[in-house]
Short mmCIF file of C-alpha atoms in Angstrom, two decimals:
data_model
loop_
_atom_site.label_atom_id
_atom_site.label_comp_id
_atom_site.label_asym_id
_atom_site.label_seq_id
_atom_site.Cartn_x
_atom_site.Cartn_y
_atom_site.Cartn_z
CA UNK H 1 -11.59 -5.45 -7.10
CA UNK H 2 -12.62 -5.29 -3.46
CA UNK H 3 -12.56 -9.08 -3.42
CA UNK H 4 -9.00 -9.18 -4.68
CA UNK H 5 -7.94 -6.70 -2.37
CA UNK H 6 -7.70 -8.67 0.86
CA UNK H 7 -6.93 -7.44 4.39
CA UNK H 8 -3.23 -8.42 4.29
CA UNK H 9 -2.94 -7.37 0.63
CA UNK H 10 -4.38 -3.84 1.63
CA UNK H 11 -1.93 -3.55 4.43
CA UNK H 12 0.77 -4.24 1.91
CA UNK H 13 -0.44 -2.20 -0.51
CA UNK H 14 -0.92 0.83 2.01
CA UNK H 15 2.55 -0.34 3.28
CA UNK H 16 4.11 0.23 -0.49
CA UNK H 17 2.27 3.69 -0.65
CA UNK H 18 3.49 4.93 2.40
CA UNK H 19 7.24 3.80 1.13
CA UNK H 20 6.35 5.44 -2.14
CA UNK H 21 5.48 8.83 -0.54
CA UNK H 22 8.29 8.78 1.78
CA UNK H 23 10.17 8.60 -1.19
CA UNK H 24 8.70 11.30 -3.23
CA UNK H 25 8.82 13.36 -0.13
CA UNK H 26 12.13 12.88 0.48
#
């Protein structure tokens, strides 16, 4: 799992999570 989650991928996932959190918050 760690190997699959590369640094750029992790950042992308973090951005997606942030967007989801914002949607849920709104």
